[in-house]
């Protein structure tokens, strides 16, 4: 534009402005002609579709704990899914609340207060007016992937199904914090849920200002009640205990509050008895989802080995697959898109010779961190393998044993 | 369509929807909460006691609160029931590799009981009841004496057995920081 003479420029702007007015007028008249809604509204499955009755086994499952009324842990059927997006109704959940609330968005408010110049309260409509982002991120419970948890040891769903991946849409928390003017002494925020038990979590201000999202939509539709309707905090790449559901308050403070679910319930015990807390980021992990525990490989010949890889670090750089129990590895194909803090689908063509073998996948992330075997993890932690049977934040390699009859079992369980 | 027309339409779109320069200004959405709304938010306690309300109680007082409002689920002496876990040791009991609790601060216990218990009617404890029943739970764990008074001043001073036994000693995070424990070496 700098090379245009000023009169040229004026003409250009004027005609552009006229056209703009015309375009807007056109939009108005199109609106005006919108036909009145048809007297018939689709009902039931026509209004909101459901899977085929023949796909009725693709459901969340839980561990056999008939007496528990809390720790509602429902795991994603990773073995039945393709691609990287988890359908919202199959997203895992693990709650610490007495019943799932269904909060009226018309009365829901998000309050930001504490060490800010301008404390503010937002309605849902106001939150939706801010510039939005849509980002694909995984969530993973820090208790995912315990290799030998009671009766769950035989399926990828029950061992590794506390992770799911969605497209989350919302406003960056940094935008809301800027609106309030965070004071220079602030270093943490405390996020609180609006359910009866008022779950709280401390999040470092640096993460809150970095990539944390205050999300209102999941996979294109309003977040479902089980996942935090109408608002959920998403701290990408971090243990999902940070992803506060039913979010209604952000308290800006200058210290972590050591809340129950970060410092009491979800603190881990190191091998030497020390407490481990505030572990935030999840390690690189790849899991073969097909074939996996409980399945049967129908016979020798070609099979595609496929699975998911992810890392709290940044991106999945590569996934290697071994079909000889880790003696040798070959690089798998990564399916695009490969996104930051998202599940990444990998594939590996495999010709099974019909002999017993152990298949496993290994993730390397963008920072060069390599997923260890359970034995390597034990050496690094200076402990024994059984320490990890119940440990949290475990990202060891999952080996599956394929027997001569094609049946697939957890190769760690036999150890 | 000729390129000049395309350019005109492009300009029209730009003029019709002037982009907001996000980093330069705020939006003016929302409203300031009233002082009553800020005062009315649910209390939360920092480890140094910030946020604790007035009130007081001892384990002796708390035993009665416990029997009435907690024992049905957590057992007569905090040992648990068929449906619910016990309260000894406090916190992460799986895997139980420690004699004592993993909870770092007494404020953590108070804060959780006050906001989340009793499970089906949370938020109903009076300040005195919350201090007293916290004292009773800590007493069951042999952390305070039966007659020790807990209030906004004394509660933060109660030393939990694992207070100084955490990794990392100081929680924190800066952008780009790698996770600490559990970082594995790069493979050649």
Coordinates of C-alpha atoms in Angstrom, one line a residue:
Chain A
X1 CA 0.0 0.0 0.0
X2 CA 2.9 2.3 0.7
X3 CA 3.5 2.7 -3.1
X4 CA 0.0 4.0 -3.8
X5 CA -0.5 7.7 -4.2
X6 CA -2.8 9.1 -1.6
X7 CA -5.7 9.8 -4.0
X8 CA -5.5 6.2 -5.3
X9 CA -5.6 5.0 -1.8
X10 CA -8.6 7.1 -0.9
X11 CA -10.5 5.7 -3.9
X12 CA -9.5 2.2 -3.0
X13 CA -10.7 2.6 0.6
X14 CA -14.0 4.3 -0.5
X15 CA -14.9 1.6 -2.9
X16 CA -13.9 -1.0 -0.3
X17 CA -16.1 0.7 2.3
X18 CA -19.0 0.8 -0.1
X19 CA -18.6 -2.9 -0.8
X20 CA -18.4 -3.6 2.9
X21 CA -21.7 -1.8 3.5
X22 CA -23.2 -3.8 0.6
X23 CA -21.9 -7.1 2.1
X24 CA -23.4 -6.3 5.5
X25 CA -26.7 -5.3 3.9
X26 CA -26.7 -8.6 2.1
X27 CA -26.2 -10.5 5.3
X28 CA -29.1 -8.6 6.9
X29 CA -31.5 -9.4 4.0
X30 CA -30.5 -13.0 4.0
X31 CA -31.3 -13.1 7.7
X32 CA -34.6 -11.4 7.1
X33 CA -35.6 -14.1 4.7
X34 CA -34.9 -17.0 7.0
X35 CA -37.9 -19.2 6.8
X36 CA -39.9 -19.8 10.0
X37 CA -38.8 -23.0 11.7
X38 CA -40.6 -26.1 10.4
X39 CA -43.4 -27.3 12.7
X40 CA -41.6 -30.6 12.9
X41 CA -38.5 -31.0 15.1
X42 CA -36.5 -34.2 14.8
X43 CA -36.6 -36.3 17.9
X44 CA -34.4 -38.9 19.6
X45 CA -31.8 -40.4 17.3
X46 CA -32.7 -38.0 14.5
X47 CA -32.0 -35.0 16.7
X48 CA -28.8 -36.5 18.2
X49 CA -27.3 -39.6 16.6
X50 CA -26.1 -42.6 18.4
X51 CA -23.7 -45.5 17.5
X52 CA -25.0 -48.6 15.7
X53 CA -26.5 -51.2 18.0
X54 CA -23.8 -53.5 16.6
X55 CA -21.2 -51.2 18.1
X56 CA -22.7 -51.5 21.5
X57 CA -19.5 -53.0 23.0
X58 CA -17.5 -49.8 22.3
X59 CA -18.1 -48.4 25.8
X60 CA -16.2 -47.2 28.8
X61 CA -15.4 -49.8 31.4
X62 CA -14.4 -49.8 35.0
X63 CA -12.5 -51.9 37.4
X64 CA -14.4 -54.5 39.5
X65 CA -14.9 -52.5 42.6
X66 CA -18.5 -53.1 43.5
X67 CA -18.3 -51.4 46.9
X68 CA -16.8 -48.1 45.9
X69 CA -19.1 -45.2 45.7
X70 CA -16.3 -42.8 44.8
X71 CA -13.3 -43.0 42.6
X72 CA -15.6 -43.4 39.7
X73 CA -13.0 -44.4 37.1
X74 CA -14.4 -45.1 33.7
X75 CA -11.8 -46.0 31.1
X76 CA -11.7 -45.2 27.3
X77 CA -11.9 -48.3 25.0
X78 CA -8.6 -47.5 23.3
X79 CA -8.6 -50.9 21.6
X80 CA -11.8 -50.0 19.7
X81 CA -10.9 -46.5 18.5
X82 CA -9.2 -45.2 15.4
X83 CA -7.5 -41.9 14.7
X84 CA -6.6 -39.6 17.5
X85 CA -9.9 -38.0 18.7
X86 CA -11.8 -39.7 21.5
X87 CA -15.6 -39.4 21.0
X88 CA -16.8 -37.2 23.9
X89 CA -19.0 -39.9 25.3
X90 CA -16.1 -42.3 25.6
X91 CA -13.7 -39.8 27.3
X92 CA -12.3 -41.3 30.5
X93 CA -13.4 -39.9 33.8
X94 CA -12.2 -40.2 37.3
X95 CA -14.0 -38.0 39.7
X96 CA -13.9 -36.9 43.4
X97 CA -17.4 -35.6 43.6
X98 CA -20.6 -36.9 45.0
X99 CA -22.6 -37.2 41.8
X100 CA -22.0 -35.4 38.5
X101 CA -23.5 -31.9 38.4
X102 CA -25.3 -30.5 35.4
X103 CA -24.8 -26.8 35.9
X104 CA -27.1 -24.3 34.3
X105 CA -24.9 -22.1 32.1
X106 CA -27.3 -19.2 32.5
X107 CA -26.4 -18.9 36.2
X108 CA -22.8 -20.2 36.1
X109 CA -20.2 -17.6 36.8
X110 CA -16.4 -17.6 36.6
X111 CA -14.8 -15.3 39.2
X112 CA -11.2 -14.2 39.0
X113 CA -9.9 -12.4 42.1
X114 CA -7.0 -12.2 44.6
X115 CA -3.8 -10.6 43.5
X116 CA -5.3 -8.7 40.6
X117 CA -6.0 -5.0 39.9
X118 CA -9.5 -5.6 38.7
X119 CA -11.3 -8.7 40.1
X120 CA -14.0 -9.8 37.6
X121 CA -16.9 -12.1 37.3
X122 CA -17.9 -13.4 33.9
X123 CA -21.1 -15.0 32.6
X124 CA -20.8 -17.8 30.1
X125 CA -21.9 -15.4 27.3
X126 CA -19.1 -13.0 28.3
X127 CA -16.6 -15.8 28.3
X128 CA -17.7 -16.8 24.8
X129 CA -17.2 -13.2 23.6
X130 CA -13.4 -13.3 24.1
X131 CA -11.1 -14.4 21.3
X132 CA -11.3 -18.2 21.2
X133 CA -8.8 -21.0 20.5
X134 CA -9.4 -24.6 19.5
X135 CA -6.6 -27.0 20.3
X136 CA -6.3 -30.8 20.3
X137 CA -4.9 -32.0 23.6
X138 CA -4.8 -35.3 25.4
X139 CA -5.8 -35.6 29.1
X140 CA -4.2 -38.4 31.1
X141 CA -4.8 -39.3 34.7
X142 CA -1.6 -39.6 36.7
X143 CA -2.8 -43.1 37.8
X144 CA -3.0 -44.3 34.2
X145 CA -0.9 -47.3 33.1
X146 CA -0.3 -49.1 36.4
X147 CA 1.0 -52.3 34.8
X148 CA -0.6 -54.7 37.2
X149 CA -3.6 -53.2 38.8
X150 CA -5.7 -56.0 40.2
X151 CA -8.1 -57.5 37.8
X152 CA -7.4 -54.8 35.1
X153 CA -4.1 -56.2 33.9
X154 CA -5.4 -57.8 30.8
X155 CA -6.7 -55.1 28.6
X156 CA -5.3 -51.9 27.1
X157 CA -8.6 -50.2 28.1
X158 CA -8.3 -51.0 31.8
X159 CA -4.5 -50.5 32.1
X160 CA -4.1 -47.5 29.8
X161 CA -7.6 -46.1 29.2
X162 CA -7.3 -43.2 31.6
X163 CA -6.3 -41.1 28.7
X164 CA -8.4 -39.5 26.0
X165 CA -7.8 -36.8 23.4
X166 CA -10.2 -34.0 22.3
X167 CA -10.4 -30.8 20.5
X168 CA -11.0 -28.2 23.3
X169 CA -12.3 -24.7 22.5
X170 CA -12.3 -21.8 24.9
X171 CA -10.5 -18.7 25.8
X172 CA -6.8 -18.7 27.0
X173 CA -6.6 -18.2 30.7
X174 CA -3.9 -15.6 29.9
X175 CA -6.5 -13.4 28.2
X176 CA -8.8 -13.5 31.3
X177 CA -5.9 -12.9 33.6
X178 CA -4.8 -9.9 31.5
X179 CA -8.3 -8.5 31.7
X180 CA -7.9 -8.6 35.5
X181 CA -4.4 -7.2 35.6
X182 CA -2.3 -9.7 37.5
X183 CA -0.1 -8.1 40.2
X184 CA 3.6 -8.5 40.0
X185 CA 3.9 -10.5 43.3
X186 CA 1.4 -13.2 42.1
X187 CA 3.0 -16.6 41.3
X188 CA 0.1 -19.2 41.4
X189 CA -3.5 -19.5 40.7
X190 CA -5.9 -21.8 42.7
X191 CA -8.7 -23.2 40.4
X192 CA -11.9 -24.3 42.0
X193 CA -14.8 -26.4 40.7
X194 CA -18.4 -25.5 41.2
X195 CA -19.6 -29.0 42.2
X196 CA -20.7 -29.7 45.8
X197 CA -17.3 -31.0 46.9
X198 CA -15.5 -27.9 45.5
X199 CA -12.3 -29.6 44.1
X200 CA -9.3 -27.3 44.1
X201 CA -5.9 -27.3 42.4
X202 CA -2.9 -25.0 42.4
X203 CA -1.5 -24.1 39.0
X204 CA 1.8 -22.1 38.6
X205 CA 1.0 -18.7 37.2
X206 CA 3.6 -19.4 34.4
X207 CA 1.5 -22.3 33.2
X208 CA -1.7 -20.3 33.5
X209 CA -0.2 -17.6 31.3
X210 CA 1.4 -20.0 28.9
X211 CA -1.1 -22.4 27.2
X212 CA -3.8 -23.1 29.8
X213 CA -7.4 -22.9 28.3
X214 CA -10.7 -22.1 30.0
X215 CA -12.7 -24.5 27.7
X216 CA -16.4 -24.5 27.0
X217 CA -16.5 -26.9 24.1
X218 CA -15.2 -30.4 23.5
X219 CA -15.1 -31.8 20.0
X220 CA -17.2 -29.0 18.7
X221 CA -20.1 -29.2 21.1
X222 CA -20.6 -27.9 24.7
X223 CA -18.4 -29.9 27.1
X224 CA -20.5 -32.7 28.5
X225 CA -21.5 -32.7 32.2
X226 CA -19.1 -35.6 33.0
X227 CA -16.3 -33.5 31.6
X228 CA -17.0 -30.3 33.3
X229 CA -20.0 -28.5 31.6
X230 CA -20.1 -25.6 31.3
X231 CA -16.4 -24.8 31.9
X232 CA -13.2 -26.8 32.3
X233 CA -9.6 -25.8 32.8
X234 CA -7.2 -27.5 30.4
X235 CA -3.5 -27.4 31.4
X236 CA -2.0 -29.1 28.3
X237 CA 0.5 -32.0 28.8
X238 CA -0.1 -32.1 32.5
X239 CA -1.6 -34.7 34.7
X240 CA -5.4 -34.5 34.3
X241 CA -5.9 -33.8 38.0
X242 CA -5.1 -30.2 37.1
X243 CA -7.9 -30.1 34.6
X244 CA -10.5 -28.7 37.0
X245 CA -14.1 -29.4 35.9
X246 CA -17.1 -27.2 36.5
X247 CA -14.6 -24.3 36.9
X248 CA -16.1 -21.4 38.7
X249 CA -13.2 -19.6 40.4
X250 CA -9.6 -18.6 39.8
X251 CA -7.9 -17.2 42.9
X252 CA -4.6 -15.4 42.0
X253 CA -2.2 -16.0 44.9
X254 CA 1.6 -16.1 45.7
X255 CA 2.0 -19.7 46.8
X256 CA 0.7 -23.1 46.1
X257 CA -2.1 -24.1 48.5
X258 CA -1.2 -27.8 48.8
X259 CA -4.8 -28.8 48.3
X260 CA -5.9 -32.3 49.2
X261 CA -5.9 -33.7 45.7
X262 CA -2.5 -32.5 44.8
X263 CA -0.6 -32.9 48.1
X264 CA -2.6 -35.5 50.1
X265 CA -4.3 -37.8 47.7
X266 CA -2.1 -37.6 44.6
X267 CA 1.3 -37.3 46.2
X268 CA 3.3 -40.4 45.4
X269 CA 5.7 -42.3 47.4
X270 CA 9.3 -42.6 46.0
X271 CA 11.1 -45.8 46.4
X272 CA 13.1 -44.4 49.3
X273 CA 10.0 -43.3 51.1
X274 CA 10.1 -39.6 50.1
X275 CA 7.0 -37.9 49.0
X276 CA 6.7 -36.9 45.3
X277 CA 4.4 -34.0 44.6
X278 CA 3.6 -31.4 42.0
X279 CA 4.8 -33.7 39.2
X280 CA 2.7 -31.8 36.6
X281 CA 4.1 -33.0 33.2
X282 CA 3.5 -36.5 32.0
X283 CA 6.3 -38.6 30.4
X284 CA 6.5 -39.9 26.8
X285 CA 4.4 -43.0 26.2
X286 CA 3.4 -45.2 23.4
X287 CA 0.9 -48.0 23.7
X288 CA -0.1 -50.6 21.1
X289 CA -3.8 -50.7 21.1
X290 CA -4.2 -53.4 18.4
X291 CA -3.4 -56.2 18.9
X292 CA -3.6 -55.8 22.6
X293 CA -4.5 -57.8 25.7
X294 CA -7.6 -59.8 25.4
X295 CA -7.6 -59.9 21.6
X296 CA -6.8 -62.8 19.4
X297 CA -4.6 -62.4 16.3
X298 CA -6.6 -64.5 13.7
X299 CA -3.6 -66.2 12.2
X300 CA -0.2 -65.9 10.6
X301 CA 0.2 -63.3 7.9
X302 CA -0.1 -59.5 7.5
X303 CA -1.4 -57.5 10.5
X304 CA -1.2 -53.8 11.1
X305 CA 0.1 -53.0 14.6
X306 CA -1.4 -49.7 15.7
X307 CA -1.5 -47.6 18.8
X308 CA -1.3 -44.1 20.3
X309 CA 1.7 -42.1 21.5
X310 CA 1.8 -38.9 23.5
X311 CA 4.1 -36.9 25.7
X312 CA 3.6 -34.1 28.2
X313 CA 6.9 -32.7 27.0
X314 CA 6.0 -31.4 23.6
X315 CA 5.6 -33.5 20.4
X316 CA 6.1 -37.1 19.7
X317 CA 9.2 -37.3 17.6
X318 CA 9.2 -41.0 16.8
X319 CA 7.7 -44.3 17.8
X320 CA 9.6 -47.6 17.5
X321 CA 8.0 -51.0 17.5
X322 CA 9.6 -54.3 18.5
X323 CA 8.1 -57.7 17.7
X324 CA 10.9 -59.6 19.5
X325 CA 10.3 -58.4 23.1
X326 CA 12.6 -55.3 22.8
X327 CA 15.7 -57.0 21.3
X328 CA 15.3 -55.0 18.1
X329 CA 13.1 -52.0 17.2
X330 CA 12.0 -50.5 13.9
X331 CA 10.5 -47.1 13.4
X332 CA 6.7 -46.9 13.0
X333 CA 4.8 -44.5 10.7
X334 CA 3.3 -41.5 12.4
X335 CA -0.1 -40.6 11.1
X336 CA -0.5 -36.8 10.6
X337 CA -1.4 -34.6 12.4
X338 CA 1.3 -34.9 15.0
X339 CA 0.4 -32.2 17.5
X340 CA 1.8 -30.7 20.6
X341 CA 0.3 -32.4 23.7
X342 CA -2.0 -34.5 21.6
X343 CA -2.4 -38.2 21.0
X344 CA -0.4 -39.3 17.9
X345 CA -1.5 -42.4 16.0
X346 CA 1.2 -44.8 14.9
X347 CA 1.1 -47.7 12.5
X348 CA 3.5 -50.6 11.8
X349 CA 3.0 -53.3 9.2
X350 CA 3.7 -56.7 10.6
X351 CA 3.9 -60.2 9.2
X352 CA 3.3 -62.7 12.0
X353 CA 5.0 -66.0 11.5
X354 CA 2.7 -67.8 14.0
X355 CA 5.3 -68.2 16.7
X356 CA 5.0 -66.9 20.2
X357 CA 6.4 -63.4 20.4
X358 CA 6.2 -60.1 22.4
X359 CA 5.3 -56.9 20.7
X360 CA 5.8 -53.4 22.2
X361 CA 6.2 -49.8 21.3
X362 CA 8.5 -47.1 22.5
X363 CA 8.0 -43.3 22.3
X364 CA 10.7 -40.7 21.9
X365 CA 9.6 -37.2 22.3
X366 CA 10.8 -33.9 20.8
X367 CA 13.3 -33.3 23.7
X368 CA 14.9 -36.7 23.1
X369 CA 13.4 -38.3 26.2
X370 CA 12.9 -42.0 25.6
X371 CA 10.2 -44.2 27.2
X372 CA 11.9 -46.8 29.4
X373 CA 11.0 -50.4 29.9
X374 CA 9.8 -51.3 33.4
X375 CA 13.3 -52.7 34.1
X376 CA 15.0 -49.6 32.9
X377 CA 12.7 -47.4 35.0
X378 CA 13.5 -49.6 38.0
X379 CA 17.2 -49.0 37.4
X380 CA 16.7 -45.2 37.0
X381 CA 14.7 -45.0 40.2
X382 CA 17.0 -47.4 42.0
X383 CA 14.2 -49.7 42.9
X384 CA 12.7 -53.0 42.0
X385 CA 10.2 -53.6 39.2
X386 CA 7.3 -54.3 41.6
X387 CA 7.5 -50.7 42.9
X388 CA 5.8 -49.7 39.6
X389 CA 3.0 -52.1 39.8
X390 CA 1.0 -49.5 41.8
X391 CA 3.0 -46.4 41.1
X392 CA 1.5 -43.3 39.5
X393 CA 2.9 -41.2 36.7
X394 CA 4.3 -44.5 35.2
X395 CA 5.2 -44.4 31.6
X396 CA 7.0 -47.7 31.1
X397 CA 6.8 -49.7 27.9
X398 CA 3.8 -52.1 27.7
X399 CA 4.7 -55.4 26.2
X400 CA 2.0 -57.7 24.9
X401 CA 2.6 -61.5 24.5
X402 CA 1.1 -63.1 21.4
X403 CA 0.8 -66.9 22.0
X404 CA 0.9 -69.5 19.2
X405 CA -2.9 -69.6 19.3
X406 CA -3.0 -65.9 18.6
X407 CA -4.2 -64.9 22.0
X408 CA -2.7 -61.7 23.4
X409 CA -1.9 -61.1 27.1
X410 CA -0.1 -58.6 29.3
X411 CA 3.6 -59.7 29.1
X412 CA 4.3 -57.9 32.4
X413 CA 1.6 -59.9 34.2
X414 CA 3.6 -63.1 33.7
X415 CA 6.8 -61.6 35.0
Chain B
X1 CA -13.0 -13.0 -11.2
X2 CA -10.3 -10.4 -11.9
X3 CA -7.7 -9.7 -9.3
X4 CA -8.8 -6.1 -8.7
X5 CA -12.2 -7.3 -7.7
X6 CA -10.7 -9.9 -5.4
X7 CA -8.6 -7.2 -3.8
X8 CA -11.7 -5.1 -3.3
X9 CA -13.6 -7.9 -1.6
X10 CA -10.6 -8.5 0.6
X11 CA -10.5 -4.9 1.6
X12 CA -14.2 -5.0 2.3
X13 CA -13.9 -7.9 4.6
X14 CA -11.1 -6.2 6.5
X15 CA -13.1 -3.0 6.9
X16 CA -16.3 -4.7 7.8
X17 CA -14.5 -6.7 10.6
X18 CA -11.8 -4.6 12.1
X19 CA -9.5 -6.9 14.0
X20 CA -9.0 -6.3 17.6
X21 CA -5.3 -6.0 18.6
X22 CA -5.4 -8.5 21.4
X23 CA -2.2 -7.8 23.2
X24 CA -2.8 -4.0 23.3
X25 CA -5.9 -3.7 25.3
X26 CA -8.5 -5.3 27.5
X27 CA -12.0 -6.1 26.4
X28 CA -14.1 -4.7 29.1
X29 CA -16.2 -7.8 29.5
X30 CA -17.5 -9.0 32.9
X31 CA -18.2 -6.9 36.0
X32 CA -16.4 -6.5 39.3
X33 CA -17.7 -8.8 41.9
X34 CA -19.4 -7.0 44.8
X35 CA -17.5 -7.0 48.1
X36 CA -20.1 -9.4 49.5
X37 CA -19.5 -11.8 46.6
X38 CA -15.7 -11.8 47.3
X39 CA -16.3 -12.2 51.0
X40 CA -18.8 -15.0 50.2
X41 CA -16.4 -17.2 48.2
X42 CA -15.7 -20.6 49.8
X43 CA -12.7 -20.3 52.2
X44 CA -9.5 -22.0 51.2
X45 CA -6.4 -22.2 53.4
X46 CA -2.8 -21.8 52.3
X47 CA -0.2 -23.7 54.3
X48 CA 0.8 -20.5 56.2
X49 CA -2.8 -20.2 57.4
X50 CA -3.9 -17.4 54.9
X51 CA -7.6 -17.7 54.5
X52 CA -8.5 -19.6 57.7
X53 CA -11.7 -18.3 59.3
X54 CA -12.1 -17.5 63.0
X55 CA -13.2 -20.4 65.2
X56 CA -11.6 -23.1 67.3
X57 CA -11.8 -26.7 68.5
X58 CA -10.1 -29.6 70.1
X59 CA -10.0 -33.3 69.4
X60 CA -12.2 -33.8 72.4
X61 CA -14.9 -31.6 70.9
X62 CA -14.3 -33.2 67.5
X63 CA -15.0 -36.7 68.7
X64 CA -18.7 -35.8 69.1
X65 CA -18.8 -34.2 65.7
X66 CA -17.1 -37.2 64.2
X67 CA -19.4 -39.7 65.8
X68 CA -22.4 -37.8 64.5
X69 CA -21.3 -36.7 61.0
X70 CA -18.4 -38.9 59.9
X71 CA -18.3 -42.3 61.6
X72 CA -21.0 -43.8 59.4
X73 CA -18.7 -43.8 56.5
X74 CA -15.2 -43.7 58.0
X75 CA -15.8 -46.1 60.9
X76 CA -16.0 -45.5 64.6
X77 CA -12.3 -44.7 65.0
X78 CA -11.3 -43.7 61.5
X79 CA -10.5 -47.2 60.5
X80 CA -12.9 -47.3 57.5
X81 CA -16.0 -49.2 56.6
X82 CA -16.8 -51.7 53.8
X83 CA -17.7 -48.7 51.6
X84 CA -15.2 -46.1 52.6
X85 CA -11.5 -45.8 53.3
X86 CA -10.2 -45.1 56.7
X87 CA -8.5 -41.9 57.7
X88 CA -5.3 -43.5 59.0
X89 CA -2.7 -42.9 57.7
X90 CA -3.9 -39.7 56.1
X91 CA -3.7 -39.3 52.4
X92 CA -2.3 -41.6 49.8
X93 CA -2.6 -45.0 51.3
X94 CA -1.8 -46.8 48.0
X95 CA 0.8 -48.1 48.0
X96 CA 1.2 -48.0 51.8
X97 CA 5.0 -47.7 52.0
X98 CA 4.9 -45.3 54.9
X99 CA 3.9 -45.5 58.5
X100 CA 2.6 -42.0 58.5
X101 CA 0.6 -39.9 56.1
X102 CA 1.9 -38.2 53.0
X103 CA 0.0 -35.0 53.8
X104 CA 2.4 -32.1 54.1
X105 CA 0.3 -29.6 56.0
X106 CA -2.5 -29.6 58.6
X107 CA -4.1 -26.9 56.6
X108 CA -4.5 -29.4 53.7
X109 CA -6.5 -31.7 56.0
X110 CA -8.7 -28.8 57.3
X111 CA -9.3 -27.4 53.9
X112 CA -10.4 -30.7 52.5
X113 CA -12.7 -31.6 55.4
X114 CA -14.2 -28.1 55.4
X115 CA -14.9 -28.1 51.6
X116 CA -15.6 -31.7 50.8
X117 CA -16.9 -33.4 54.0
X118 CA -19.3 -34.8 55.0
X119 CA -19.4 -36.3 51.5
X120 CA -23.1 -35.9 50.9
X121 CA -23.6 -32.6 52.7
X122 CA -20.3 -30.7 52.2
X123 CA -19.9 -27.1 53.3
X124 CA -22.2 -27.6 56.2
X125 CA -19.7 -27.7 59.1
X126 CA -19.5 -24.6 61.2
X127 CA -16.0 -23.1 61.7
X128 CA -15.8 -24.6 65.2
X129 CA -16.9 -28.0 64.0
X130 CA -14.4 -28.0 61.1
X131 CA -11.5 -27.1 63.5
X132 CA -12.7 -29.7 66.0
X133 CA -13.2 -32.6 63.7
X134 CA -9.8 -31.8 62.0
X135 CA -8.2 -31.9 65.4
X136 CA -9.9 -35.3 66.0
X137 CA -8.7 -36.8 62.7
X138 CA -5.2 -35.5 63.4
X139 CA -5.5 -36.9 66.9
X140 CA -6.4 -40.4 65.5
X141 CA -3.2 -40.1 63.5
X142 CA -1.2 -39.2 66.6
X143 CA -0.3 -35.8 65.3
X144 CA -2.0 -33.6 67.9
X145 CA -3.0 -34.2 71.5
X146 CA -6.6 -34.6 72.7
X147 CA -6.7 -31.2 74.3
X148 CA -4.7 -29.2 71.7
X149 CA -6.7 -26.2 70.5
X150 CA -6.8 -25.7 66.8
X151 CA -7.6 -22.3 65.3
X152 CA -6.3 -20.0 62.6
X153 CA -3.1 -19.4 64.4
X154 CA -2.3 -22.9 65.8
X155 CA -3.4 -25.1 62.8
X156 CA -0.7 -23.9 60.4
X157 CA 1.9 -24.6 63.2
X158 CA 1.0 -28.3 63.5
X159 CA 3.9 -30.2 61.9
X160 CA 2.9 -33.1 59.7
X161 CA 5.4 -36.1 59.8
X162 CA 6.3 -35.7 56.2
X163 CA 6.5 -31.9 56.1
X164 CA 10.1 -31.7 54.9
X165 CA 10.3 -35.0 53.0
X166 CA 9.0 -34.0 49.6
X167 CA 10.5 -33.9 46.1
X168 CA 10.7 -31.1 44.9
X169 CA 11.2 -29.2 48.2
X170 CA 9.7 -26.1 46.6
X171 CA 6.9 -26.7 44.1
X172 CA 7.2 -24.5 41.0
X173 CA 7.4 -24.4 37.2
X174 CA 8.8 -22.1 34.5
X175 CA 7.9 -22.4 30.8
X176 CA 9.9 -25.0 29.0
X177 CA 11.0 -26.7 32.2
X178 CA 11.3 -30.4 32.0
X179 CA 9.7 -32.7 34.4
X180 CA 12.1 -33.5 37.2
X181 CA 11.8 -37.0 38.6
X182 CA 11.2 -39.5 35.9
X183 CA 13.3 -37.8 33.3
X184 CA 15.0 -40.6 31.5
X185 CA 18.3 -40.3 29.6
X186 CA 18.2 -40.0 25.8
X187 CA 19.1 -43.1 24.0
X188 CA 22.0 -43.0 21.5

